[in-house]
Amino acid sequence: MPAEHTNNWLGRLGDRIREYGPRLFERPVAFVASVVERLAAVLGPVLARCWRLVPPTLRVGLVIALVLGCFAVELDGASGSDAGRRAAADPSSNPGGQALPAEDPGTEARKDRLIHPPGLLFGIATPEAPSEARTKQVVDDAGDHPTVQEYFLKWNQEFNQEAFETSYRLGAMPLITWEPWAGGDKAADQPDYRLSRIAAGAHDAYVKRFAQDVKKARGPVVLRFAHEMNETWYPWSEERNGNRKGDYVAAWRHVHDVFDAQGVDNVIWQWCPDAQSPGRPPLSRFYPGDAYVDWMGMEAYTTDDAETAGPLLNDTYDELTGLSDKPIFIGETGARPNNSKALWTQDFFSWLIDHPRVVGFVWFQFSDSEGGRYDWRFTTSQGARDSFRRGLASQVLVSWPLR
């Protein structure tokens, strides 16, 4: 394990210990069981590959770090039992209006806390999201609960209060991919949604209505507006639909200003390009500026036989970190089924630990028959599922549920 990898992981771990340390021994039996389970999941593959190559003194340090990591994760579930009982007794204490189980006090859903979360946010996107049945299946397969539920809304759709409440009832923050078009064929231009018209206020009545509904919802909402703008396939590309250079930033700033004018303060604004392709314009061309963005992001799908995540992610990550100090959230990711999927999935989680600016990710849990083009799900094989489960167990996650 490289020194940088270890330091980043321990840094996140230290934050968790400082937060939950005073409540160390609330559930010792459950803690010991969790330590055994998580050590088996995390240490197994490491021991198999390189334990004999590690110097004895470093072995001791690794074991201590892993035990403390398991300790901190369990503390998250054990901490604050009094707060959990209060939440269970008072359904209004969480945005979804549902009582939370006393044994899982979770993490308070506040915008200021979640922009820089105390761990990694684990998100999913499913065809029916937010869906209780789909989420239960993900939990069974992944071994942990998602704390972000991503779903998609077009500009001919209103804010969905029921979906918002369902997300929080499932213990997760809603992430809305908000697409300025009416849907349909990506190849067809939609002049009514031209970026210059958005910036000029042609859709302000809709944007104001949406903003007011978000404001009334109370809990934090992530808005991933007009994603993948650096590519050419959507009508909000500057190379499509009569758009011109500079129109994207103008449209983004206008929509953000409308929300500000409506007094909306519970939105986390996510700017999310696609992973950069060769020959595409620099991301700086599309960046609205730090005053208009809370999270940067990227999308990252592997469609080849790559066994490591770095070749897909590194260049875009470097470009993002050169633009701003904002946190990074991976808005969509997945791996096409092939012989390398399990290895790539395993390495993806190692990459996350090596890049602590990344505060979360959404796995695109769609099959090809569900509109995914390929079957991106982490459950396409037992090997991919096991790699995902081990990888998730190796992370210091934000404690579920969000409330």
mmCIF file of N, CA and C in Angstrom, residues 185-295:
data_model
loop_
_atom_site.group_PDB
_atom_site.id
_atom_site.type_symbol
_atom_site.label_atom_id
_atom_site.label_comp_id
_atom_site.label_asym_id
_atom_site.label_seq_id
_atom_site.Cartn_x
_atom_site.Cartn_y
_atom_site.Cartn_z
ATOM 1 N N ASP A 185 -35.195 11.982 -29.009
ATOM 2 C CA ASP A 185 -34.025 11.630 -29.803
ATOM 3 C C ASP A 185 -32.900 12.630 -29.542
ATOM 4 N N LYS A 186 -31.756 12.135 -29.047
ATOM 5 C CA LYS A 186 -30.631 13.031 -28.775
ATOM 6 C C LYS A 186 -30.143 13.730 -30.037
ATOM 7 N N ALA A 187 -30.321 13.083 -31.178
ATOM 8 C CA ALA A 187 -29.801 13.655 -32.425
ATOM 9 C C ALA A 187 -30.637 14.818 -32.927
ATOM 10 N N ALA A 188 -31.837 14.995 -32.365
ATOM 11 C CA ALA A 188 -32.725 16.060 -32.841
ATOM 12 C C ALA A 188 -32.507 17.328 -32.031
ATOM 13 N N ASP A 189 -32.315 18.455 -32.716
ATOM 14 C CA ASP A 189 -32.218 19.739 -32.029
ATOM 15 C C ASP A 189 -33.577 20.134 -31.448
ATOM 16 N N GLN A 190 -33.519 20.902 -30.368
ATOM 17 C CA GLN A 190 -34.739 21.407 -29.730
ATOM 18 C C GLN A 190 -34.560 22.903 -29.501
ATOM 19 N N PRO A 191 -34.857 23.716 -30.498
ATOM 20 C CA PRO A 191 -34.578 25.153 -30.431
ATOM 21 C C PRO A 191 -35.214 25.857 -29.229
ATOM 22 N N ASP A 192 -36.333 25.345 -28.740
ATOM 23 C CA ASP A 192 -36.975 25.992 -27.600
ATOM 24 C C ASP A 192 -36.079 25.964 -26.367
ATOM 25 N N TYR A 193 -35.169 24.986 -26.315
ATOM 26 C CA TYR A 193 -34.263 24.862 -25.168
ATOM 27 C C TYR A 193 -32.844 25.306 -25.520
ATOM 28 N N ARG A 194 -32.719 26.134 -26.521
ATOM 29 C CA ARG A 194 -31.408 26.684 -26.874
ATOM 30 C C ARG A 194 -30.835 27.424 -25.663
ATOM 31 N N LEU A 195 -29.540 27.287 -25.454
ATOM 32 C CA LEU A 195 -28.906 27.880 -24.273
ATOM 33 C C LEU A 195 -29.115 29.387 -24.189
ATOM 34 N N SER A 196 -29.083 30.066 -25.316
ATOM 35 C CA SER A 196 -29.273 31.516 -25.303
ATOM 36 C C SER A 196 -30.686 31.890 -24.839
ATOM 37 N N ARG A 197 -31.670 31.055 -25.151
ATOM 38 C CA ARG A 197 -33.040 31.301 -24.680
ATOM 39 C C ARG A 197 -33.139 31.091 -23.169
ATOM 40 N N ILE A 198 -32.463 30.077 -22.667
ATOM 41 C CA ILE A 198 -32.456 29.863 -21.219
ATOM 42 C C ILE A 198 -31.824 31.056 -20.520
ATOM 43 N N ALA A 199 -30.672 31.506 -21.026
ATOM 44 C CA ALA A 199 -29.970 32.636 -20.414
ATOM 45 C C ALA A 199 -30.779 33.921 -20.501
ATOM 46 N N ALA A 200 -31.615 34.049 -21.540
ATOM 47 C CA ALA A 200 -32.427 35.263 -21.716
ATOM 48 C C ALA A 200 -33.711 35.237 -20.898
ATOM 49 N N GLY A 201 -33.985 34.124 -20.217
ATOM 50 C CA GLY A 201 -35.146 34.070 -19.338
ATOM 51 C C GLY A 201 -36.391 33.461 -19.940
ATOM 52 N N ALA A 202 -36.287 32.814 -21.095
ATOM 53 C CA ALA A 202 -37.473 32.269 -21.755
ATOM 54 C C ALA A 202 -38.162 31.193 -20.913
ATOM 55 N N HIS A 203 -37.418 30.537 -20.030
ATOM 56 C CA HIS A 203 -37.989 29.460 -19.217
ATOM 57 C C HIS A 203 -38.047 29.836 -17.739
ATOM 58 N N ASP A 204 -38.007 31.117 -17.440
ATOM 59 C CA ASP A 204 -37.944 31.542 -16.046
ATOM 60 C C ASP A 204 -39.165 31.126 -15.231
ATOM 61 N N ALA A 205 -40.341 31.109 -15.833
ATOM 62 C CA ALA A 205 -41.538 30.719 -15.080
ATOM 63 C C ALA A 205 -41.381 29.293 -14.553
ATOM 64 N N TYR A 206 -40.897 28.412 -15.407
ATOM 65 C CA TYR A 206 -40.662 27.024 -14.983
ATOM 66 C C TYR A 206 -39.546 26.951 -13.946
ATOM 67 N N VAL A 207 -38.445 27.648 -14.184
ATOM 68 C CA VAL A 207 -37.304 27.581 -13.258
ATOM 69 C C VAL A 207 -37.698 28.121 -11.884
ATOM 70 N N LYS A 208 -38.459 29.215 -11.855
ATOM 71 C CA LYS A 208 -38.900 29.778 -10.564
ATOM 72 C C LYS A 208 -39.811 28.799 -9.827
ATOM 73 N N ARG A 209 -40.708 28.174 -10.550
ATOM 74 C CA ARG A 209 -41.620 27.207 -9.931
ATOM 75 C C ARG A 209 -40.844 26.017 -9.360
ATOM 76 N N PHE A 210 -39.895 25.543 -10.123
ATOM 77 C CA PHE A 210 -39.057 24.435 -9.670
ATOM 78 C C PHE A 210 -38.264 24.849 -8.435
ATOM 79 N N ALA A 211 -37.715 26.051 -8.463
ATOM 80 C CA ALA A 211 -36.923 26.551 -7.335
ATOM 81 C C ALA A 211 -37.763 26.650 -6.069
ATOM 82 N N GLN A 212 -38.978 27.142 -6.179
ATOM 83 C CA GLN A 212 -39.836 27.254 -5.011
ATOM 84 C C GLN A 212 -40.185 25.884 -4.438
ATOM 85 N N ASP A 213 -40.416 24.909 -5.311
ATOM 86 C CA ASP A 213 -40.718 23.560 -4.834
ATOM 87 C C ASP A 213 -39.513 22.947 -4.124
ATOM 88 N N VAL A 214 -38.318 23.186 -4.647
ATOM 89 C CA VAL A 214 -37.109 22.698 -3.987
ATOM 90 C C VAL A 214 -36.957 23.349 -2.619
ATOM 91 N N LYS A 215 -37.213 24.628 -2.558
ATOM 92 C CA LYS A 215 -37.103 25.367 -1.293
ATOM 93 C C LYS A 215 -38.056 24.805 -0.240
ATOM 94 N N LYS A 216 -39.273 24.484 -0.649
ATOM 95 C CA LYS A 216 -40.267 23.950 0.280
ATOM 96 C C LYS A 216 -39.885 22.554 0.771
ATOM 97 N N ALA A 217 -39.071 21.847 0.011
ATOM 98 C CA ALA A 217 -38.715 20.474 0.367
ATOM 99 C C ALA A 217 -37.838 20.404 1.616
ATOM 100 N N ARG A 218 -37.145 21.482 1.936
ATOM 101 C CA ARG A 218 -36.385 21.647 3.176
ATOM 102 C C ARG A 218 -35.039 20.956 3.188
ATOM 103 N N GLY A 219 -34.958 19.679 2.866
ATOM 104 C CA GLY A 219 -33.689 18.962 2.955
ATOM 105 C C GLY A 219 -32.778 19.269 1.781
ATOM 106 N N PRO A 220 -31.480 18.968 1.913
ATOM 107 C CA PRO A 220 -30.539 19.199 0.811
ATOM 108 C C PRO A 220 -30.905 18.392 -0.436
ATOM 109 N N VAL A 221 -30.733 19.024 -1.590
ATOM 110 C CA VAL A 221 -30.961 18.406 -2.890
ATOM 111 C C VAL A 221 -29.752 18.726 -3.759
ATOM 112 N N VAL A 222 -29.194 17.716 -4.417
ATOM 113 C CA VAL A 222 -28.132 17.959 -5.391
ATOM 114 C C VAL A 222 -28.786 18.177 -6.754
ATOM 115 N N LEU A 223 -28.451 19.286 -7.415
ATOM 116 C CA LEU A 223 -28.893 19.532 -8.781
ATOM 117 C C LEU A 223 -27.688 19.397 -9.702
ATOM 118 N N ARG A 224 -27.731 18.387 -10.552
ATOM 119 C CA ARG A 224 -26.685 18.175 -11.552
ATOM 120 C C ARG A 224 -27.266 18.680 -12.880
ATOM 121 N N PHE A 225 -27.071 19.952 -13.099
ATOM 122 C CA PHE A 225 -27.713 20.626 -14.235
ATOM 123 C C PHE A 225 -26.873 20.478 -15.511
ATOM 124 N N ALA A 226 -27.541 20.066 -16.597
ATOM 125 C CA ALA A 226 -26.940 20.067 -17.943
ATOM 126 C C ALA A 226 -25.569 19.403 -17.958
ATOM 127 N N HIS A 227 -25.557 18.126 -17.620
ATOM 128 C CA HIS A 227 -24.313 17.366 -17.513
ATOM 129 C C HIS A 227 -23.747 17.036 -18.903
ATOM 130 N N GLU A 228 -22.519 16.556 -18.915
ATOM 131 C CA GLU A 228 -21.831 16.110 -20.143
ATOM 132 C C GLU A 228 -21.790 17.206 -21.213
ATOM 133 N N MET A 229 -21.691 18.429 -20.776
ATOM 134 C CA MET A 229 -21.720 19.570 -21.699
ATOM 135 C C MET A 229 -20.487 19.634 -22.600
ATOM 136 N N ASN A 230 -19.424 18.935 -22.236
ATOM 137 C CA ASN A 230 -18.191 18.974 -23.035
ATOM 138 C C ASN A 230 -18.226 18.010 -24.215
ATOM 139 N N GLU A 231 -19.307 17.229 -24.328
ATOM 140 C CA GLU A 231 -19.483 16.346 -25.478
ATOM 141 C C GLU A 231 -20.545 16.934 -26.415
ATOM 142 N N THR A 232 -20.942 16.177 -27.412
ATOM 143 C CA THR A 232 -21.770 16.745 -28.482
ATOM 144 C C THR A 232 -23.171 16.155 -28.575
ATOM 145 N N TRP A 233 -23.517 15.212 -27.699
ATOM 146 C CA TRP A 233 -24.739 14.442 -27.965
ATOM 147 C C TRP A 233 -26.005 15.056 -27.389
ATOM 148 N N TYR A 234 -25.941 16.035 -26.502
ATOM 149 C CA TYR A 234 -27.157 16.631 -25.960
ATOM 150 C C TYR A 234 -27.422 18.007 -26.585
ATOM 151 N N PRO A 235 -28.669 18.471 -26.573
ATOM 152 C CA PRO A 235 -28.984 19.779 -27.161
ATOM 153 C C PRO A 235 -28.353 20.960 -26.425
ATOM 154 N N TRP A 236 -27.816 20.744 -25.228
ATOM 155 C CA TRP A 236 -27.136 21.844 -24.534
ATOM 156 C C TRP A 236 -25.632 21.859 -24.810
ATOM 157 N N SER A 237 -25.165 21.018 -25.714
ATOM 158 C CA SER A 237 -23.790 21.150 -26.201
ATOM 159 C C SER A 237 -23.656 22.455 -26.975
ATOM 160 N N GLU A 238 -22.515 23.115 -26.825
ATOM 161 C CA GLU A 238 -22.302 24.354 -27.584
ATOM 162 C C GLU A 238 -22.080 24.103 -29.073
ATOM 163 N N GLU A 239 -21.990 22.838 -29.459
ATOM 164 C CA GLU A 239 -21.830 22.494 -30.873
ATOM 165 C C GLU A 239 -23.126 21.976 -31.488
ATOM 166 N N ARG A 240 -24.237 22.178 -30.802
ATOM 167 C CA ARG A 240 -25.530 21.675 -31.255
ATOM 168 C C ARG A 240 -26.602 22.740 -31.077
ATOM 169 N N ASN A 241 -27.727 22.528 -31.708
ATOM 170 C CA ASN A 241 -28.962 23.235 -31.376
ATOM 171 C C ASN A 241 -28.866 24.751 -31.543
ATOM 172 N N GLY A 242 -27.945 25.221 -32.379
ATOM 173 C CA GLY A 242 -27.795 26.662 -32.569
ATOM 174 C C GLY A 242 -27.043 27.364 -31.455
ATOM 175 N N ASN A 243 -26.442 26.588 -30.537
ATOM 176 C CA ASN A 243 -25.688 27.181 -29.430
ATOM 177 C C ASN A 243 -24.327 27.684 -29.910
ATOM 178 N N ARG A 244 -23.776 28.624 -29.156
ATOM 179 C CA ARG A 244 -22.474 29.192 -29.496
ATOM 180 C C ARG A 244 -21.561 29.180 -28.278
ATOM 181 N N LYS A 245 -20.291 29.390 -28.541
ATOM 182 C CA LYS A 245 -19.303 29.412 -27.467
ATOM 183 C C LYS A 245 -19.679 30.464 -26.426
ATOM 184 N N GLY A 246 -19.657 30.079 -25.168
ATOM 185 C CA GLY A 246 -20.007 30.974 -24.067
ATOM 186 C C GLY A 246 -21.448 30.859 -23.617
ATOM 187 N N ASP A 247 -22.292 30.222 -24.428
ATOM 188 C CA ASP A 247 -23.712 30.127 -24.070
ATOM 189 C C ASP A 247 -23.945 29.230 -22.855
ATOM 190 N N TYR A 248 -23.121 28.194 -22.699
ATOM 191 C CA TYR A 248 -23.354 27.259 -21.592
ATOM 192 C C TYR A 248 -23.168 27.959 -20.246
ATOM 193 N N VAL A 249 -22.076 28.661 -20.085
ATOM 194 C CA VAL A 249 -21.818 29.351 -18.814
ATOM 195 C C VAL A 249 -22.912 30.384 -18.547
ATOM 196 N N ALA A 250 -23.338 31.115 -19.573
ATOM 197 C CA ALA A 250 -24.385 32.120 -19.398
ATOM 198 C C ALA A 250 -25.689 31.479 -18.926
ATOM 199 N N ALA A 251 -26.045 30.336 -19.514
ATOM 200 C CA ALA A 251 -27.280 29.657 -19.114
ATOM 201 C C ALA A 251 -27.177 29.147 -17.686
ATOM 202 N N TRP A 252 -26.051 28.531 -17.345
ATOM 203 C CA TRP A 252 -25.861 28.021 -15.973
ATOM 204 C C TRP A 252 -25.980 29.154 -14.955
ATOM 205 N N ARG A 253 -25.288 30.231 -15.181
ATOM 206 C CA ARG A 253 -25.312 31.335 -14.220
ATOM 207 C C ARG A 253 -26.713 31.924 -14.081
ATOM 208 N N HIS A 254 -27.433 32.004 -15.186
ATOM 209 C CA HIS A 254 -28.783 32.557 -15.115
ATOM 210 C C HIS A 254 -29.687 31.675 -14.259
ATOM 211 N N VAL A 255 -29.658 30.374 -14.486
ATOM 212 C CA VAL A 255 -30.499 29.462 -13.704
ATOM 213 C C VAL A 255 -30.128 29.550 -12.227
ATOM 214 N N HIS A 256 -28.850 29.559 -11.930
ATOM 215 C CA HIS A 256 -28.383 29.679 -10.542
ATOM 216 C C HIS A 256 -28.865 30.998 -9.932
ATOM 217 N N ASP A 257 -28.809 32.087 -10.682
ATOM 218 C CA ASP A 257 -29.250 33.389 -10.166
ATOM 219 C C ASP A 257 -30.749 33.405 -9.885
ATOM 220 N N VAL A 258 -31.523 32.709 -10.703
ATOM 221 C CA VAL A 258 -32.962 32.627 -10.446
ATOM 222 C C VAL A 258 -33.210 31.920 -9.115
ATOM 223 N N PHE A 259 -32.510 30.842 -8.851
ATOM 224 C CA PHE A 259 -32.646 30.157 -7.556
ATOM 225 C C PHE A 259 -32.262 31.080 -6.408
ATOM 226 N N ASP A 260 -31.170 31.817 -6.574
ATOM 227 C CA ASP A 260 -30.754 32.750 -5.521
ATOM 228 C C ASP A 260 -31.833 33.801 -5.265
ATOM 229 N N ALA A 261 -32.421 34.301 -6.333
ATOM 230 C CA ALA A 261 -33.456 35.337 -6.188
ATOM 231 C C ALA A 261 -34.692 34.795 -5.478
ATOM 232 N N GLN A 262 -34.916 33.490 -5.571
ATOM 233 C CA GLN A 262 -36.054 32.870 -4.883
ATOM 234 C C GLN A 262 -35.715 32.479 -3.438
ATOM 235 N N GLY A 263 -34.488 32.755 -3.013
ATOM 236 C CA GLY A 263 -34.088 32.467 -1.636
ATOM 237 C C GLY A 263 -33.858 30.995 -1.359
ATOM 238 N N VAL A 264 -33.494 30.223 -2.378
ATOM 239 C CA VAL A 264 -33.267 28.788 -2.208
ATOM 240 C C VAL A 264 -31.856 28.571 -1.659
ATOM 241 N N ASP A 265 -31.752 27.900 -0.520
ATOM 242 C CA ASP A 265 -30.429 27.696 0.085
ATOM 243 C C ASP A 265 -30.149 26.229 0.412
ATOM 244 N N ASN A 266 -30.957 25.317 -0.131
ATOM 245 C CA ASN A 266 -30.749 23.897 0.174
ATOM 246 C C ASN A 266 -30.302 23.094 -1.041
ATOM 247 N N VAL A 267 -29.757 23.772 -2.058
ATOM 248 C CA VAL A 267 -29.271 23.092 -3.254
ATOM 249 C C VAL A 267 -27.756 22.973 -3.211
ATOM 250 N N ILE A 268 -27.255 21.779 -3.519
ATOM 251 C CA ILE A 268 -25.838 21.560 -3.805
ATOM 252 C C ILE A 268 -25.718 21.511 -5.328
ATOM 253 N N TRP A 269 -25.072 22.518 -5.911
ATOM 254 C CA TRP A 269 -24.963 22.617 -7.365
ATOM 255 C C TRP A 269 -23.774 21.795 -7.844
ATOM 256 N N GLN A 270 -24.061 20.806 -8.688
ATOM 257 C CA GLN A 270 -22.991 19.964 -9.217
ATOM 258 C C GLN A 270 -22.809 20.211 -10.710
ATOM 259 N N TRP A 271 -21.599 20.599 -11.055
ATOM 260 C CA TRP A 271 -21.199 20.782 -12.456
ATOM 261 C C TRP A 271 -20.447 19.526 -12.875
ATOM 262 N N CYS A 272 -20.949 18.834 -13.911
ATOM 263 C CA CYS A 272 -20.465 17.474 -14.160
ATOM 264 C C CYS A 272 -20.215 17.214 -15.641
ATOM 265 N N PRO A 273 -19.005 17.477 -16.131
ATOM 266 C CA PRO A 273 -18.656 17.083 -17.495
ATOM 267 C C PRO A 273 -18.461 15.575 -17.602
ATOM 268 N N ASP A 274 -18.399 15.118 -18.839
ATOM 269 C CA ASP A 274 -18.012 13.731 -19.101
ATOM 270 C C ASP A 274 -16.490 13.627 -18.989
ATOM 271 N N ALA A 275 -15.991 12.419 -18.732
ATOM 272 C CA ALA A 275 -14.543 12.220 -18.779
ATOM 273 C C ALA A 275 -14.030 12.699 -20.140
ATOM 274 N N GLN A 276 -12.977 13.483 -20.119
ATOM 275 C CA GLN A 276 -12.505 14.137 -21.329
ATOM 276 C C GLN A 276 -12.106 13.142 -22.426
ATOM 277 N N SER A 277 -12.518 13.453 -23.648
ATOM 278 C CA SER A 277 -12.141 12.678 -24.823
ATOM 279 C C SER A 277 -11.032 13.412 -25.570
ATOM 280 N N PRO A 278 -10.205 12.707 -26.316
ATOM 281 C CA PRO A 278 -9.145 13.373 -27.092
ATOM 282 C C PRO A 278 -9.730 14.414 -28.048
ATOM 283 N N GLY A 279 -9.087 15.570 -28.078
ATOM 284 C CA GLY A 279 -9.490 16.607 -29.011
ATOM 285 C C GLY A 279 -10.634 17.491 -28.563
ATOM 286 N N ARG A 280 -11.200 17.242 -27.384
ATOM 287 C CA ARG A 280 -12.309 18.055 -26.919
ATOM 288 C C ARG A 280 -11.811 19.368 -26.307
ATOM 289 N N PRO A 281 -12.650 20.416 -26.255
ATOM 290 C CA PRO A 281 -12.229 21.698 -25.674
ATOM 291 C C PRO A 281 -11.869 21.541 -24.199
ATOM 292 N N PRO A 282 -11.031 22.407 -23.675
ATOM 293 C CA PRO A 282 -10.698 22.339 -22.244
ATOM 294 C C PRO A 282 -11.936 22.580 -21.393
ATOM 295 N N LEU A 283 -11.963 21.956 -20.224
ATOM 296 C CA LEU A 283 -13.121 22.097 -19.340
ATOM 297 C C LEU A 283 -13.310 23.521 -18.853
ATOM 298 N N SER A 284 -12.235 24.297 -18.836
ATOM 299 C CA SER A 284 -12.348 25.693 -18.394
ATOM 300 C C SER A 284 -13.334 26.484 -19.246
ATOM 301 N N ARG A 285 -13.529 26.079 -20.483
ATOM 302 C CA ARG A 285 -14.477 26.772 -21.373
ATOM 303 C C ARG A 285 -15.900 26.706 -20.827
ATOM 304 N N PHE A 286 -16.217 25.646 -20.061
ATOM 305 C CA PHE A 286 -17.589 25.422 -19.625
ATOM 306 C C PHE A 286 -17.798 25.668 -18.129
ATOM 307 N N TYR A 287 -16.732 26.043 -17.422
ATOM 308 C CA TYR A 287 -16.849 26.150 -15.959
ATOM 309 C C TYR A 287 -17.508 27.471 -15.583
ATOM 310 N N PRO A 288 -18.625 27.430 -14.825
ATOM 311 C CA PRO A 288 -19.346 28.671 -14.494
ATOM 312 C C PRO A 288 -18.649 29.546 -13.460
ATOM 313 N N GLY A 289 -17.679 28.976 -12.722
ATOM 314 C CA GLY A 289 -16.986 29.737 -11.690
ATOM 315 C C GLY A 289 -17.328 29.236 -10.304
ATOM 316 N N ASP A 290 -16.425 29.441 -9.374
ATOM 317 C CA ASP A 290 -16.594 28.918 -8.017
ATOM 318 C C ASP A 290 -17.836 29.455 -7.313
ATOM 319 N N ALA A 291 -18.250 30.673 -7.627
ATOM 320 C CA ALA A 291 -19.427 31.242 -6.980
ATOM 321 C C ALA A 291 -20.712 30.537 -7.400
ATOM 322 N N TYR A 292 -20.644 29.751 -8.463
ATOM 323 C CA TYR A 292 -21.840 29.102 -9.010
ATOM 324 C C TYR A 292 -21.808 27.579 -8.888
ATOM 325 N N VAL A 293 -20.782 27.033 -8.263
ATOM 326 C CA VAL A 293 -20.615 25.576 -8.203
ATOM 327 C C VAL A 293 -20.263 25.171 -6.772
ATOM 328 N N ASP A 294 -20.900 24.100 -6.283
ATOM 329 C CA ASP A 294 -20.540 23.510 -4.984
ATOM 330 C C ASP A 294 -19.684 22.262 -5.155
ATOM 331 N N TRP A 295 -20.065 21.437 -6.109
ATOM 332 C CA TRP A 295 -19.288 20.240 -6.446
ATOM 333 C C TRP A 295 -18.928 20.268 -7.923
#
